[in-house]
Amino acid sequence: MEKTGPACPSHAPTQKKPRTPPPTRIRQGYGYRHRFHWLSHCRIRTLPDHSKNEFVRMKQLVVIGGGVVGVTTAWALVEAGHRVTLVERDVELATGASRANGGQLSYRYVSPLADAGVPLKAIRWLLDPGGPLRFKPDGTTAQWRWLASFLAHCRGPVNRRTTERLLELGAFSQQCFGDLLRQTSLDTIELRSPGKLVVYRKPDEFGRVASRTLVGGPERALTREECLALEPALGDGGAEWLAGGIFTAGEAVADCHALSVQLGERLAAHPNFQGRLTAHATGFVREGDRVVALRTDQGELGADGIVLAAGLQSAGLAELVGLRLPLYPLKGYSLSAPINGVHRPPTVSVTDFERKTLYARIGDQLRVAAMVDLVGDDTRIDPKRLAALQRNVRETFPKAADYDRAVPWAGLRPATPSGAPMLGETPLRGLWLNVGHGALGFTFSFGSARIVADLVSGKPSPIALDGLQLRAA
């Protein structure tokens, strides 16, 4: 059934006649129906707003991208009172980086990859065939531009500033996730809050991190014996390698794909949701410095605003209107291994700091995610990388799951050189960003969506955006 907004009241003020977009075909069930997407130019809502405007106009908006970032953005916008159409090129939601990622909601473990010392570590990682990093020139200037900017961000003061912003975003996202759960009662996402244990193999590295842990703070430095007491499964393969760990209570794990799909179902039932279009976005319609419609292979969608939340696809779309988004794919791998009664998986969420590998039980599966490959737009599973990951997990948690039946996956995480996402406005009016979350897209999606929804509504951001905008990336 089509959803239409209320007609304008007869006493509404006279306004300039809006641009009438052409009809577009919206996929509904097994067929198509024509629908006109009218600009909502005459509905006025009174909202609690901290901006100078007393009234916020209901807008007709388009969100591009059906991953966890796009779906949460669409939800935040309909909850803010706007009418929203979601555009996703795949038939199903969350088929890209949201499909089989690590599943960790790490609100406090957010330090970006770019840091002092990382370039030297990268050399060691590259020399190790089973190491966490792989680099292969992809023949594009975009790769080298991204690497040059990444190296420029590999400085201690820059890392600390970015980490401060990401910690604030993480805390806000945790709050927004709680709000979302209360609103939607998502019940199929395998949510647990077991806490997160980051384990270290090198005593010097562990000592350096432990010395910065504040007494009474959210993180606790644990000795080898304390780590084993907290998570006995760490001893199943022998724990001689374990120097210590940092434990943060309250950190969570959940199934990102299941959350995206179920929230998509809740979205479809929302009175402000206009529908989902299965289509490829191909460009924008501009009038001066304003974007007024999205072009797709199914037709045009007129809109008051468009939010780019399409991961790596966002960069190509932005280039069509002269915007360069510094995004590059960081390829990662995961294994989803079944757990039965004979296995002993870790209870807490575990991250192996040196090997850049994380372990999280999600329902009746152990999710293992690892590696950062800079190899371009390539989602093929490399047998050598997969074999290295299998060796790693069997050594660290030999009894945790049935690795012989593990399902492999590879995905591309859209990352900025700084490690911080790009949120909010662009130089073009009516075009907004929610992109570049890297490996923390699941963690940051809830807060990023709320921030963008507030900005689109004319409100100030609930947190400072220094370092989280296009000009800072």
Tab-separated table of C-alpha atoms in Angstrom:
chain	number	residue	atom	x	y	z
A	1	MET	CA	0.000	0.000	0.000
A	2	GLU	CA	1.297	3.381	-0.913
A	3	LYS	CA	1.925	5.896	1.833
A	4	THR	CA	1.078	9.491	1.179
A	5	GLY	CA	1.369	12.501	3.410
A	6	PRO	CA	-1.605	14.630	4.408
A	7	ALA	CA	-2.835	17.265	2.032
A	8	CYS	CA	-1.858	20.837	2.681
A	9	PRO	CA	-4.413	22.632	4.802
A	10	SER	CA	-6.392	25.311	3.055
A	11	HIS	CA	-5.027	27.922	5.394
A	12	ALA	CA	-1.420	27.110	4.584
A	13	PRO	CA	0.623	30.107	3.464
A	14	THR	CA	1.143	30.604	-0.246
A	15	GLN	CA	4.500	29.244	-1.342
A	16	LYS	CA	6.454	29.027	-4.526
A	17	LYS	CA	5.306	26.148	-6.680
A	18	PRO	CA	7.742	23.272	-6.162
A	19	ARG	CA	9.590	21.418	-8.863
A	20	THR	CA	7.525	18.357	-9.804
A	21	PRO	CA	9.785	15.346	-10.319
A	22	PRO	CA	8.910	12.740	-12.913
A	23	PRO	CA	7.259	9.455	-11.879
A	24	THR	CA	9.608	6.690	-10.828
A	25	ARG	CA	9.129	2.993	-10.567
A	26	ILE	CA	9.320	1.687	-7.043
A	27	ARG	CA	9.841	-2.012	-6.546
A	28	GLN	CA	7.019	-3.386	-4.422
A	29	GLY	CA	6.637	-7.129	-4.034
A	30	TYR	CA	7.079	-8.834	-7.390
A	31	GLY	CA	6.071	-5.946	-9.609
A	32	TYR	CA	6.364	-2.230	-10.108
A	33	ARG	CA	4.050	0.604	-9.346
A	34	HIS	CA	4.357	4.186	-10.476
A	35	ARG	CA	4.619	6.781	-7.780
A	36	PHE	CA	5.064	10.522	-7.852
A	37	HIS	CA	7.509	11.762	-5.229
A	38	TRP	CA	6.184	15.209	-4.348
A	39	LEU	CA	8.268	17.713	-2.485
A	40	SER	CA	6.670	18.163	0.927
A	41	HIS	CA	6.546	21.924	0.754
A	42	CYS	CA	3.550	22.682	2.882
A	43	ARG	CA	3.618	20.632	6.037
A	44	ILE	CA	4.912	22.483	9.066
A	45	ARG	CA	5.791	20.729	12.294
A	46	THR	CA	6.623	22.278	15.648
A	47	LEU	CA	9.695	20.530	17.030
A	48	PRO	CA	11.799	21.058	20.135
A	49	ASP	CA	14.662	22.776	18.399
A	50	HIS	CA	17.758	24.496	19.708
A	51	SER	CA	18.334	26.438	16.507
A	52	LYS	CA	17.086	29.932	15.771
A	53	ASN	CA	14.157	28.627	13.727
A	54	GLU	CA	10.971	28.030	15.695
A	55	PHE	CA	9.587	25.671	13.062
A	56	VAL	CA	11.233	22.819	11.177
A	57	ARG	CA	9.742	21.995	7.794
A	58	MET	CA	9.017	18.389	6.987
A	59	LYS	CA	11.283	17.448	4.101
A	60	GLN	CA	11.188	14.883	1.342
A	61	LEU	CA	14.544	13.094	1.628
A	62	VAL	CA	16.416	10.342	-0.151
A	63	VAL	CA	18.996	8.129	1.559
A	64	ILE	CA	21.415	6.281	-0.710
A	65	GLY	CA	22.695	3.031	0.766
A	66	GLY	CA	21.075	0.019	2.404
A	67	GLY	CA	23.836	-1.003	4.806
A	68	VAL	CA	23.723	-0.404	8.530
A	69	VAL	CA	24.700	3.269	8.101
A	70	GLY	CA	22.037	3.932	5.469
A	71	VAL	CA	19.257	2.099	7.288
A	72	THR	CA	19.967	3.774	10.631
A	73	THR	CA	20.115	7.141	8.856
A	74	ALA	CA	16.749	6.558	7.204
A	75	TRP	CA	15.280	5.581	10.572
A	76	ALA	CA	16.641	8.654	12.330
A	77	LEU	CA	15.206	10.881	9.609
A	78	VAL	CA	11.702	9.411	9.676
A	79	GLU	CA	11.756	9.653	13.471
A	80	ALA	CA	12.715	13.329	13.078
A	81	GLY	CA	9.505	13.851	11.100
A	82	HIS	CA	10.755	13.713	7.501
A	83	ARG	CA	9.476	11.619	4.636
A	84	VAL	CA	12.196	9.299	3.408
A	85	THR	CA	12.877	7.065	0.417
A	86	LEU	CA	15.712	4.541	0.668
A	87	VAL	CA	17.690	3.682	-2.461
A	88	GLU	CA	19.726	0.462	-2.483
A	89	ARG	CA	21.169	-1.205	-5.565
A	90	ASP	CA	20.926	-4.776	-4.212
A	91	VAL	CA	17.659	-6.613	-3.698
A	92	GLU	CA	18.550	-7.328	-0.072
A	93	LEU	CA	19.762	-4.948	2.616
A	94	ALA	CA	23.216	-5.093	4.200
A	95	THR	CA	24.992	-7.147	1.537
A	96	GLY	CA	28.253	-5.165	1.617
A	97	ALA	CA	30.452	-4.327	4.599
A	98	SER	CA	27.501	-4.934	6.943
A	99	ARG	CA	27.068	-8.559	5.879
A	100	ALA	CA	29.545	-10.533	8.026
A	101	ASN	CA	31.700	-8.008	9.850
A	102	GLY	CA	33.156	-8.514	13.311
A	103	GLY	CA	29.959	-7.612	15.131
A	104	GLN	CA	31.721	-5.778	17.942
A	105	LEU	CA	30.216	-2.575	19.297
A	106	SER	CA	33.433	-1.042	20.574
A	107	TYR	CA	32.495	2.332	21.954
A	108	ARG	CA	35.816	2.935	23.721
A	109	TYR	CA	38.287	0.993	21.569
A	110	VAL	CA	38.253	3.538	18.745
A	111	SER	CA	41.839	4.679	18.211
A	112	PRO	CA	42.378	5.116	14.463
A	113	LEU	CA	44.917	3.093	12.509
A	114	ALA	CA	46.890	6.229	11.635
A	115	ASP	CA	49.319	6.741	14.516
A	116	ALA	CA	52.964	7.422	15.240
A	117	GLY	CA	54.946	4.229	14.778
A	118	VAL	CA	52.449	2.621	12.412
A	119	PRO	CA	54.598	3.151	9.279
A	120	LEU	CA	57.439	1.098	10.855
A	121	LYS	CA	54.993	-1.548	12.055
A	122	ALA	CA	53.529	-1.656	8.571
A	123	ILE	CA	56.899	-2.631	7.123
A	124	ARG	CA	57.111	-5.586	9.516
A	125	TRP	CA	53.535	-6.588	8.769
A	126	LEU	CA	54.147	-6.484	5.027
A	127	LEU	CA	57.193	-8.738	5.379
A	128	ASP	CA	55.098	-11.336	7.194
A	129	PRO	CA	53.043	-13.415	4.686
A	130	GLY	CA	50.458	-14.104	7.397
A	131	GLY	CA	50.557	-10.590	8.846
A	132	PRO	CA	47.554	-8.337	9.305
A	133	LEU	CA	48.472	-5.964	6.451
A	134	ARG	CA	48.803	-6.498	2.728
A	135	PHE	CA	49.449	-3.914	0.039
A	136	LYS	CA	49.129	-4.238	-3.728
A	137	PRO	CA	49.186	-1.249	-6.088
A	138	ASP	CA	45.825	-1.010	-7.822
A	139	GLY	CA	46.938	1.342	-10.586
A	140	THR	CA	44.934	4.333	-9.390
A	141	THR	CA	46.058	7.751	-8.229
A	142	ALA	CA	43.355	7.578	-5.555
A	143	GLN	CA	45.284	4.858	-3.741
A	144	TRP	CA	48.473	6.929	-3.608
A	145	ARG	CA	46.622	10.097	-2.571
A	146	TRP	CA	44.976	8.180	0.233
A	147	LEU	CA	48.269	6.654	1.383
A	148	ALA	CA	50.025	10.027	1.361
A	149	SER	CA	47.256	11.551	3.465
A	150	PHE	CA	47.284	8.530	5.777
A	151	LEU	CA	51.016	8.949	6.413
A	152	ALA	CA	50.458	12.629	7.148
A	153	HIS	CA	47.983	11.586	9.855
A	154	CYS	CA	50.470	9.136	11.429
A	155	ARG	CA	51.501	11.545	14.172
A	156	GLY	CA	50.851	11.254	17.874
A	157	PRO	CA	49.094	14.618	18.379
A	158	VAL	CA	46.860	14.039	15.348
A	159	ASN	CA	45.962	10.560	16.555
A	160	ARG	CA	45.106	11.849	20.030
A	161	ARG	CA	42.825	14.578	18.677
A	162	THR	CA	41.042	12.133	16.399
A	163	THR	CA	40.715	9.576	19.199
A	164	GLU	CA	39.103	12.184	21.458
A	165	ARG	CA	36.503	12.955	18.811
A	166	LEU	CA	35.855	9.262	18.139
A	167	LEU	CA	35.465	8.542	21.846
A	168	GLU	CA	32.822	11.243	22.036
A	169	LEU	CA	31.106	9.856	18.954
A	170	GLY	CA	31.290	6.338	20.398
A	171	ALA	CA	29.703	7.366	23.694
A	172	PHE	CA	26.959	9.238	21.862
A	173	SER	CA	26.373	6.277	19.542
A	174	GLN	CA	26.013	3.959	22.525
A	175	GLN	CA	23.343	6.280	23.902
A	176	CYS	CA	21.563	6.391	20.538
A	177	PHE	CA	21.662	2.597	20.259
A	178	GLY	CA	19.914	2.342	23.596
A	179	ASP	CA	17.265	4.779	22.369
A	180	LEU	CA	16.831	2.738	19.187
A	181	LEU	CA	16.319	-0.497	21.115
A	182	ARG	CA	13.645	1.130	23.251
A	183	GLN	CA	11.883	2.458	20.141
A	184	THR	CA	12.012	-0.659	18.003
A	185	SER	CA	12.351	-3.713	20.282
A	186	LEU	CA	14.803	-5.400	17.929
A	187	ASP	CA	14.789	-9.025	19.050
A	188	THR	CA	16.709	-11.034	16.433
A	189	ILE	CA	20.097	-9.351	16.591
A	190	GLU	CA	21.871	-11.646	19.110
A	191	LEU	CA	22.801	-8.698	21.325
A	192	ARG	CA	25.096	-9.354	24.291
A	193	SER	CA	27.175	-7.042	26.472
A	194	PRO	CA	30.017	-9.266	27.707
A	195	GLY	CA	32.690	-6.586	27.697
A	196	LYS	CA	35.791	-6.369	25.522
A	197	LEU	CA	39.252	-7.752	26.262
A	198	VAL	CA	42.158	-6.492	24.156
A	199	VAL	CA	45.048	-8.935	24.569
A	200	TYR	CA	48.719	-8.136	23.972
A	201	ARG	CA	51.560	-10.434	22.983
A	202	LYS	CA	54.457	-8.043	23.578
A	203	PRO	CA	55.223	-7.060	27.206
A	204	ASP	CA	56.584	-3.656	26.172
A	205	GLU	CA	53.432	-2.821	24.192
A	206	PHE	CA	51.197	-3.989	27.015
A	207	GLY	CA	53.200	-2.024	29.601
A	208	ARG	CA	52.929	1.158	27.547
A	209	VAL	CA	49.154	0.838	27.214
A	210	ALA	CA	48.625	-0.274	30.805
A	211	SER	CA	50.528	2.747	32.109
A	212	ARG	CA	47.917	5.029	30.513
A	213	THR	CA	44.985	3.212	32.120
A	214	LEU	CA	43.379	5.421	34.756
A	215	VAL	CA	42.572	4.016	38.168
A	216	GLY	CA	38.797	3.855	38.487
A	217	GLY	CA	38.339	4.447	34.757
A	218	PRO	CA	36.334	2.294	32.359
A	219	GLU	CA	39.375	0.204	31.341
A	220	ARG	CA	41.227	-2.216	33.611
A	221	ALA	CA	44.727	-3.535	32.960
A	222	LEU	CA	44.856	-7.287	33.600
A	223	THR	CA	47.837	-9.581	34.091
A	224	ARG	CA	48.098	-12.855	32.170
A	225	GLU	CA	46.574	-14.710	35.108
A	226	GLU	CA	43.713	-12.218	35.383
A	227	CYS	CA	43.024	-12.500	31.646
A	228	LEU	CA	42.824	-16.290	31.938
A	229	ALA	CA	40.509	-16.027	34.927
A	230	LEU	CA	38.233	-13.677	32.991
A	231	GLU	CA	38.370	-15.715	29.773
A	232	PRO	CA	39.530	-19.323	30.350
A	233	ALA	CA	39.309	-20.154	26.628
A	234	LEU	CA	42.505	-18.131	26.142
A	235	GLY	CA	44.394	-21.005	27.774
A	236	ASP	CA	43.125	-23.753	25.497
A	237	GLY	CA	46.015	-23.332	23.085
A	238	GLY	CA	48.614	-22.457	25.710
A	239	ALA	CA	48.927	-18.901	26.958
A	240	GLU	CA	52.711	-18.441	26.916
A	241	TRP	CA	52.267	-15.762	24.300
A	242	LEU	CA	49.920	-13.685	26.477
A	243	ALA	CA	51.508	-10.633	28.124
A	244	GLY	CA	48.318	-9.091	29.499
A	245	GLY	CA	45.156	-7.351	28.472
A	246	ILE	CA	42.903	-4.315	28.810
A	247	PHE	CA	39.305	-5.082	29.717
A	248	THR	CA	36.380	-2.710	29.204
A	249	ALA	CA	33.087	-3.720	30.765
A	250	GLY	CA	29.837	-3.048	28.934
A	251	GLU	CA	31.131	-3.295	25.376
A	252	ALA	CA	28.682	-5.263	23.241
A	253	VAL	CA	28.410	-7.632	20.300
A	254	ALA	CA	25.499	-8.126	17.909
A	255	ASP	CA	24.667	-9.343	14.419
A	256	CYS	CA	25.034	-6.271	12.189
A	257	HIS	CA	23.329	-7.917	9.233
A	258	ALA	CA	20.342	-9.068	11.291
A	259	LEU	CA	19.998	-5.616	12.848
A	260	SER	CA	20.021	-3.933	9.438
A	261	VAL	CA	17.379	-6.295	8.070
A	262	GLN	CA	15.068	-6.073	11.085
A	263	LEU	CA	15.396	-2.311	11.323
A	264	GLY	CA	14.574	-2.218	7.622
A	265	GLU	CA	11.343	-4.054	8.432
A	266	ARG	CA	10.518	-1.551	11.156
A	267	LEU	CA	11.313	1.245	8.720
A	268	ALA	CA	8.928	-0.160	6.115
A	269	ALA	CA	6.075	0.102	8.629
A	270	HIS	CA	6.855	3.683	9.682
A	271	PRO	CA	4.219	6.214	8.572
A	272	ASN	CA	6.880	8.617	7.272
A	273	PHE	CA	8.651	6.032	5.138
A	274	GLN	CA	7.869	6.477	1.440
A	275	GLY	CA	9.322	3.221	0.166
A	276	ARG	CA	12.485	1.523	-0.953
A	277	LEU	CA	13.761	1.744	-4.508
A	278	THR	CA	15.932	-1.089	-5.786
A	279	ALA	CA	18.048	0.834	-8.242
A	280	HIS	CA	21.537	2.014	-9.103
A	281	ALA	CA	22.163	5.659	-8.313
A	282	THR	CA	23.724	7.249	-11.388
A	283	GLY	CA	23.969	10.969	-10.632
A	284	PHE	CA	22.263	14.095	-9.394
A	285	VAL	CA	20.129	16.906	-10.778
A	286	ARG	CA	21.424	20.344	-9.818
A	287	GLU	CA	19.856	23.771	-9.866
A	288	GLY	CA	22.707	26.179	-9.236
A	289	ASP	CA	24.474	25.179	-6.037
A	290	ARG	CA	21.632	22.936	-4.876
A	291	VAL	CA	21.010	19.250	-5.507
A	292	VAL	CA	17.286	18.777	-6.196
A	293	ALA	CA	16.983	15.174	-7.361
A	294	LEU	CA	18.735	11.843	-7.593
A	295	ARG	CA	19.143	10.118	-10.936
A	296	THR	CA	18.800	6.334	-10.961
A	297	ASP	CA	18.466	3.664	-13.613
A	298	GLN	CA	14.754	3.591	-12.663
A	299	GLY	CA	14.185	7.318	-13.083
A	300	GLU	CA	14.627	10.479	-11.022
A	301	LEU	CA	13.720	11.048	-7.395
A	302	GLY	CA	12.982	14.654	-6.500
A	303	ALA	CA	14.011	15.615	-2.984
A	304	ASP	CA	14.637	18.456	-0.588
A	305	GLY	CA	17.790	16.650	0.490
A	306	ILE	CA	19.868	13.583	-0.317
A	307	VAL	CA	22.081	11.729	2.148
A	308	LEU	CA	25.042	9.811	0.788
A	309	ALA	CA	25.441	6.732	2.982
A	310	ALA	CA	26.499	4.243	0.345
A	311	GLY	CA	29.962	3.337	1.552
A	312	LEU	CA	32.550	3.241	-1.202
A	313	GLN	CA	29.939	3.982	-3.865
A	314	SER	CA	29.587	7.417	-2.290
A	315	ALA	CA	32.969	8.536	-3.630
A	316	GLY	CA	32.052	7.858	-7.259
A	317	LEU	CA	28.697	9.577	-6.901
A	318	ALA	CA	30.235	12.621	-5.245
A	319	GLU	CA	32.752	12.988	-8.059
A	320	LEU	CA	29.860	13.488	-10.472
A	321	VAL	CA	29.151	16.830	-8.812
A	322	GLY	CA	32.785	17.821	-8.344
A	323	LEU	CA	33.335	16.573	-4.773
A	324	ARG	CA	36.320	14.419	-3.896
A	325	LEU	CA	35.712	12.154	-0.923
A	326	PRO	CA	38.968	10.683	0.444
A	327	LEU	CA	37.637	7.133	0.741
A	328	TYR	CA	39.574	3.952	0.137
A	329	PRO	CA	38.521	0.325	0.660
A	330	LEU	CA	40.212	-1.501	3.527
A	331	LYS	CA	39.577	-5.127	2.703
A	332	GLY	CA	38.882	-7.400	5.638
A	333	TYR	CA	38.136	-11.076	6.078
A	334	SER	CA	35.901	-12.957	8.457
A	335	LEU	CA	35.020	-16.506	9.398
A	336	SER	CA	31.650	-17.548	10.799
A	337	ALA	CA	32.229	-20.886	12.501
A	338	PRO	CA	29.412	-22.945	14.057
A	339	ILE	CA	29.472	-23.701	17.783
A	340	ASN	CA	28.016	-26.844	19.346
A	341	GLY	CA	28.177	-28.570	22.706
A	342	VAL	CA	31.761	-29.773	22.406
A	343	HIS	CA	33.216	-26.315	21.802
A	344	ARG	CA	34.394	-23.711	24.259
A	345	PRO	CA	34.158	-20.270	22.622
A	346	PRO	CA	35.277	-17.109	24.386
A	347	THR	CA	32.530	-15.489	26.427
A	348	VAL	CA	33.884	-11.965	26.284
A	349	SER	CA	34.677	-10.165	23.055
A	350	VAL	CA	38.400	-10.548	22.395
A	351	THR	CA	40.722	-8.505	20.189
A	352	ASP	CA	44.285	-9.679	19.513
A	353	PHE	CA	46.114	-6.353	19.292
A	354	GLU	CA	49.267	-7.424	17.437
A	355	ARG	CA	47.497	-9.703	14.975
A	356	LYS	CA	44.572	-7.293	14.464
A	357	THR	CA	42.099	-10.154	14.909
A	358	LEU	CA	38.835	-10.021	16.823
A	359	TYR	CA	36.667	-12.812	18.173
A	360	ALA	CA	33.007	-12.491	19.100
A	361	ARG	CA	30.335	-15.074	19.772
A	362	ILE	CA	27.187	-14.134	17.855
A	363	GLY	CA	24.402	-16.561	18.618
A	364	ASP	CA	25.540	-20.090	17.804
A	365	GLN	CA	28.506	-18.901	15.737
A	366	LEU	CA	31.974	-17.600	16.453
A	367	ARG	CA	32.719	-14.576	14.288
A	368	VAL	CA	36.422	-14.012	13.622
A	369	ALA	CA	37.378	-10.872	11.711
A	370	ALA	CA	40.838	-9.731	10.721
A	371	MET	CA	43.244	-8.138	8.284
A	372	VAL	CA	43.621	-4.861	6.461
A	373	ASP	CA	44.362	-5.326	2.760
A	374	LEU	CA	44.929	-2.282	0.555
A	375	VAL	CA	44.286	-3.943	-2.778
A	376	GLY	CA	41.589	-1.772	-4.351
A	377	ASP	CA	37.986	-2.653	-5.115
A	378	ASP	CA	38.407	-6.421	-4.845
A	379	THR	CA	36.117	-8.618	-2.749
A	380	ARG	CA	37.546	-11.934	-3.950
A	381	ILE	CA	38.675	-14.285	-1.189
A	382	ASP	CA	42.424	-14.861	-1.392
A	383	PRO	CA	43.116	-18.512	-0.440
A	384	LYS	CA	46.462	-17.583	1.117
A	385	ARG	CA	44.912	-14.915	3.333
A	386	LEU	CA	42.129	-17.282	4.315
A	387	ALA	CA	44.639	-20.010	5.197
A	388	ALA	CA	46.621	-17.534	7.325
A	389	LEU	CA	43.457	-16.577	9.199
A	390	GLN	CA	42.578	-20.223	9.774
A	391	ARG	CA	46.051	-20.923	11.214
A	392	ASN	CA	45.765	-17.892	13.467
A	393	VAL	CA	42.389	-18.790	14.975
A	394	ARG	CA	43.223	-22.475	15.444
A	395	GLU	CA	46.337	-21.478	17.344
A	396	THR	CA	44.662	-18.891	19.575
A	397	PHE	CA	41.280	-20.541	20.269
A	398	PRO	CA	41.644	-24.191	19.142
A	399	LYS	CA	38.467	-25.406	20.894
A	400	ALA	CA	36.188	-22.455	20.223
A	401	ALA	CA	34.250	-23.611	17.146
A	402	ASP	CA	34.098	-25.968	14.181
A	403	TYR	CA	36.588	-24.246	11.907
A	404	ASP	CA	36.268	-26.953	9.245
A	405	ARG	CA	32.726	-25.723	8.604
A	406	ALA	CA	33.516	-22.013	8.880
A	407	VAL	CA	31.987	-19.769	6.219
A	408	PRO	CA	34.528	-17.260	4.846
A	409	TRP	CA	33.692	-13.717	3.802
A	410	ALA	CA	35.538	-10.682	2.513
A	411	GLY	CA	34.276	-7.114	2.563
A	412	LEU	CA	35.444	-3.592	1.823
A	413	ARG	CA	35.364	-1.051	4.644
A	414	PRO	CA	35.163	2.573	3.401
A	415	ALA	CA	37.877	4.416	5.313
A	416	THR	CA	39.255	7.947	5.428
A	417	PRO	CA	42.978	8.563	5.982
A	418	SER	CA	42.292	10.001	9.445
A	419	GLY	CA	40.057	7.118	10.500
A	420	ALA	CA	37.182	9.498	11.254
A	421	PRO	CA	33.882	9.493	9.343
A	422	MET	CA	32.612	12.426	7.298
A	423	LEU	CA	29.282	13.703	8.582
A	424	GLY	CA	27.016	16.545	7.613
A	425	GLU	CA	26.854	19.134	4.894
A	426	THR	CA	28.796	19.485	1.663
A	427	PRO	CA	29.477	22.591	-0.438
A	428	LEU	CA	26.322	21.685	-2.377
A	429	ARG	CA	23.098	22.563	-0.621
A	430	GLY	CA	20.802	19.590	-0.211
A	431	LEU	CA	23.603	17.001	-0.313
A	432	TRP	CA	24.675	15.458	2.994
A	433	LEU	CA	27.273	12.888	4.008
A	434	ASN	CA	27.336	9.932	6.363
A	435	VAL	CA	30.338	7.968	5.106
A	436	GLY	CA	33.882	6.847	5.887
A	437	HIS	CA	33.426	4.902	9.130
A	438	GLY	CA	36.029	2.272	8.253
A	439	ALA	CA	35.978	-0.756	10.557
A	440	LEU	CA	33.711	1.046	13.059
A	441	GLY	CA	30.639	1.504	10.891
A	442	PHE	CA	28.464	-0.681	13.130
A	443	THR	CA	29.689	1.048	16.289
A	444	PHE	CA	29.255	4.594	14.990
A	445	SER	CA	26.158	4.112	12.823
A	446	PHE	CA	23.599	4.961	15.505
A	447	GLY	CA	25.244	8.198	16.605
A	448	SER	CA	26.160	9.261	13.079
A	449	ALA	CA	22.576	8.779	11.956
A	450	ARG	CA	21.238	10.952	14.768
A	451	ILE	CA	23.795	13.678	14.055
A	452	VAL	CA	22.934	13.798	10.364
A	453	ALA	CA	19.202	13.794	11.114
A	454	ASP	CA	19.629	16.765	13.448
A	455	LEU	CA	21.710	18.679	10.921
A	456	VAL	CA	19.250	18.022	8.097
A	457	SER	CA	16.476	19.230	10.408
A	458	GLY	CA	18.257	22.530	10.987
A	459	LYS	CA	19.433	21.692	14.490
A	460	PRO	CA	22.991	21.920	15.784
A	461	SER	CA	24.972	18.724	16.099
A	462	PRO	CA	24.613	17.091	19.532
A	463	ILE	CA	28.404	16.695	19.674
A	464	ALA	CA	31.292	18.762	18.323
A	465	LEU	CA	32.048	17.939	14.690
A	466	ASP	CA	35.643	19.160	14.570
A	467	GLY	CA	37.508	16.462	12.678
A	468	LEU	CA	34.302	14.683	11.613
A	469	GLN	CA	33.491	16.624	8.463
A	470	LEU	CA	34.533	16.586	4.835
A	471	ARG	CA	37.055	19.380	5.175
A	472	ALA	CA	38.886	17.510	7.973
A	473	ALA	CA	39.180	14.138	6.253
